[in-house]
Amino acid sequence: MTRAVVDDAALLAIRDRRHIEFVGPSVVVDVRGNGAAITAVIGNLIDNALRAEPEGGEITVCVDDEAIISIIDHGPGVPEDEREMIFEPFWRKSEATPGAGLGLAIAKDLIAKLNGRIWLEETPGGGATFKLSFGRLGAAA
């Protein structure tokens, strides 16, 4: 599913003179959750990363063997004191920031309803890495 979202975003990346790379797990990773909701969240995070990534740059979407999805950009990042606020409804960095400030709040709510988790880490060298974790199928609930 994540690969399909990345493939769909590739055209946007090319249009915006950016690159997108998918790094998949070494095994098939099945997770618990609503496919449409997970797809929407991943799509929102990729869209945000493409907007943050400088022209000519590359975002990376990784899925590891433990069902953790990472969306990595090399843009300006998010200051540490704003990292919790970005998940609040209507929060935007500035009035010039496009959108209504709802994407990350909706993402957090959807992931919580799926018993998952979303968080932000600093990308080494600068930027933002958003991570999602889900319960794996076959794992203890």
XYZ file of C-alpha atoms in Angstrom:
141
model
C 0.000 0.000 0.000
C 2.776 2.454 0.917
C 4.539 1.727 -2.378
C 1.365 2.638 -4.302
C 1.099 5.989 -2.485
C 4.760 6.723 -3.284
C 4.204 5.799 -6.934
C 1.234 8.182 -7.099
C 3.292 10.966 -5.507
C 6.164 10.475 -7.959
C 4.405 12.549 -10.624
C 3.961 15.424 -8.167
C 7.601 15.146 -7.154
C 8.753 15.319 -10.772
C 6.459 18.270 -11.471
C 7.922 20.095 -8.477
C 11.530 19.185 -9.418
C 12.010 16.869 -6.481
C 12.684 13.158 -6.182
C 11.015 10.498 -4.092
C 12.514 7.160 -3.117
C 10.820 4.133 -1.594
C 12.776 1.757 0.636
C 10.751 -1.348 1.437
C 11.029 -3.991 4.131
C 12.888 -7.251 3.660
C 9.681 -9.168 4.450
C 5.994 -8.572 3.756
C 4.601 -6.368 6.521
C 0.861 -6.596 7.184
C -0.663 -4.105 9.608
C -3.996 -3.707 11.367
C -6.032 -0.773 10.190
C -8.245 0.862 7.624
C -6.430 0.941 4.285
C -8.091 4.155 3.109
C -7.204 5.981 6.331
C -3.602 4.776 6.274
C -3.273 5.738 2.603
C -4.666 9.226 3.324
C -2.235 9.788 6.200
C 0.792 8.622 4.209
C -0.307 10.783 1.270
C -0.634 13.845 3.510
C 2.819 13.311 5.011
C 4.390 12.835 1.572
C 2.683 16.008 0.310
C 4.011 17.962 3.303
C 7.510 16.544 2.766
C 7.493 17.457 -0.935
C 6.541 21.043 -0.054
C 9.308 21.252 2.564
C 12.017 19.630 0.433
C 14.199 22.116 -1.471
C 14.010 22.014 -5.268
C 16.216 19.235 -6.609
C 16.099 17.395 -3.279
C 14.835 13.940 -2.442
C 12.379 12.648 0.108
C 12.576 9.051 1.231
C 9.715 6.840 2.350
C 10.870 3.789 4.313
C 8.908 0.844 5.641
C 10.827 -1.352 8.050
C 10.245 -4.934 9.129
C 8.475 -3.733 12.312
C 5.750 -1.833 10.393
C 7.236 1.599 11.063
C 6.851 3.989 8.140
C 9.244 6.949 7.931
C 8.768 9.939 5.614
C 12.073 11.800 5.493
C 12.709 15.271 4.069
C 15.667 17.650 4.150
C 13.756 20.913 4.385
C 13.905 23.475 7.193
C 12.613 21.002 9.776
C 10.424 21.827 12.755
C 11.873 23.625 15.782
C 11.788 21.461 18.899
C 9.404 23.822 20.714
C 6.832 23.453 17.889
C 6.927 19.661 17.483
C 3.872 18.934 19.611
C 1.913 21.972 18.379
C 2.062 20.873 14.741
C -0.453 18.120 15.505
C -3.026 20.623 16.851
C -5.972 21.637 14.626
C -5.460 24.835 12.604
C -1.778 25.144 13.515
C 0.377 26.544 10.724
C 3.912 27.836 10.880
C 2.774 31.189 9.480
C -0.141 32.732 7.628
C 1.877 32.243 4.425
C 1.855 28.476 4.942
C -0.695 26.954 2.548
C -3.620 24.918 3.831
C -5.951 25.119 6.798
C -3.625 23.486 9.301
C -5.757 20.371 9.624
C -3.729 17.674 7.859
C -1.477 16.639 10.732
C -4.284 16.926 13.293
C -6.469 14.627 11.193
C -3.526 12.274 10.641
C -2.880 12.054 14.387
C -6.555 11.368 15.097
C -6.841 8.684 12.394
C -3.666 6.928 13.506
C -4.785 7.012 17.168
C -8.119 5.425 16.184
C -6.130 2.634 14.516
C -4.146 2.105 17.747
C -1.082 3.461 16.012
C 1.268 6.302 16.712
C 2.614 9.274 14.737
C 5.621 11.317 15.790
C 8.303 13.617 14.463
C 12.066 13.351 14.667
C 14.769 15.593 13.297
C 16.383 14.307 10.112
C 20.158 13.990 10.599
C 21.692 16.895 8.695
C 18.437 18.889 8.827
C 14.816 18.349 7.958
C 11.895 16.421 9.382
C 11.237 12.698 9.673
C 7.636 11.758 10.368
C 7.133 8.236 11.654
C 4.043 6.053 11.834
C 3.699 2.791 13.713
C 0.866 0.299 13.572
C -0.089 -2.975 15.170
C 1.111 -5.858 13.007
C -1.250 -8.590 11.918
C -0.391 -11.762 13.750
C 1.240 -9.829 16.618
C -0.234 -9.860 20.122
C -2.953 -7.217 20.388
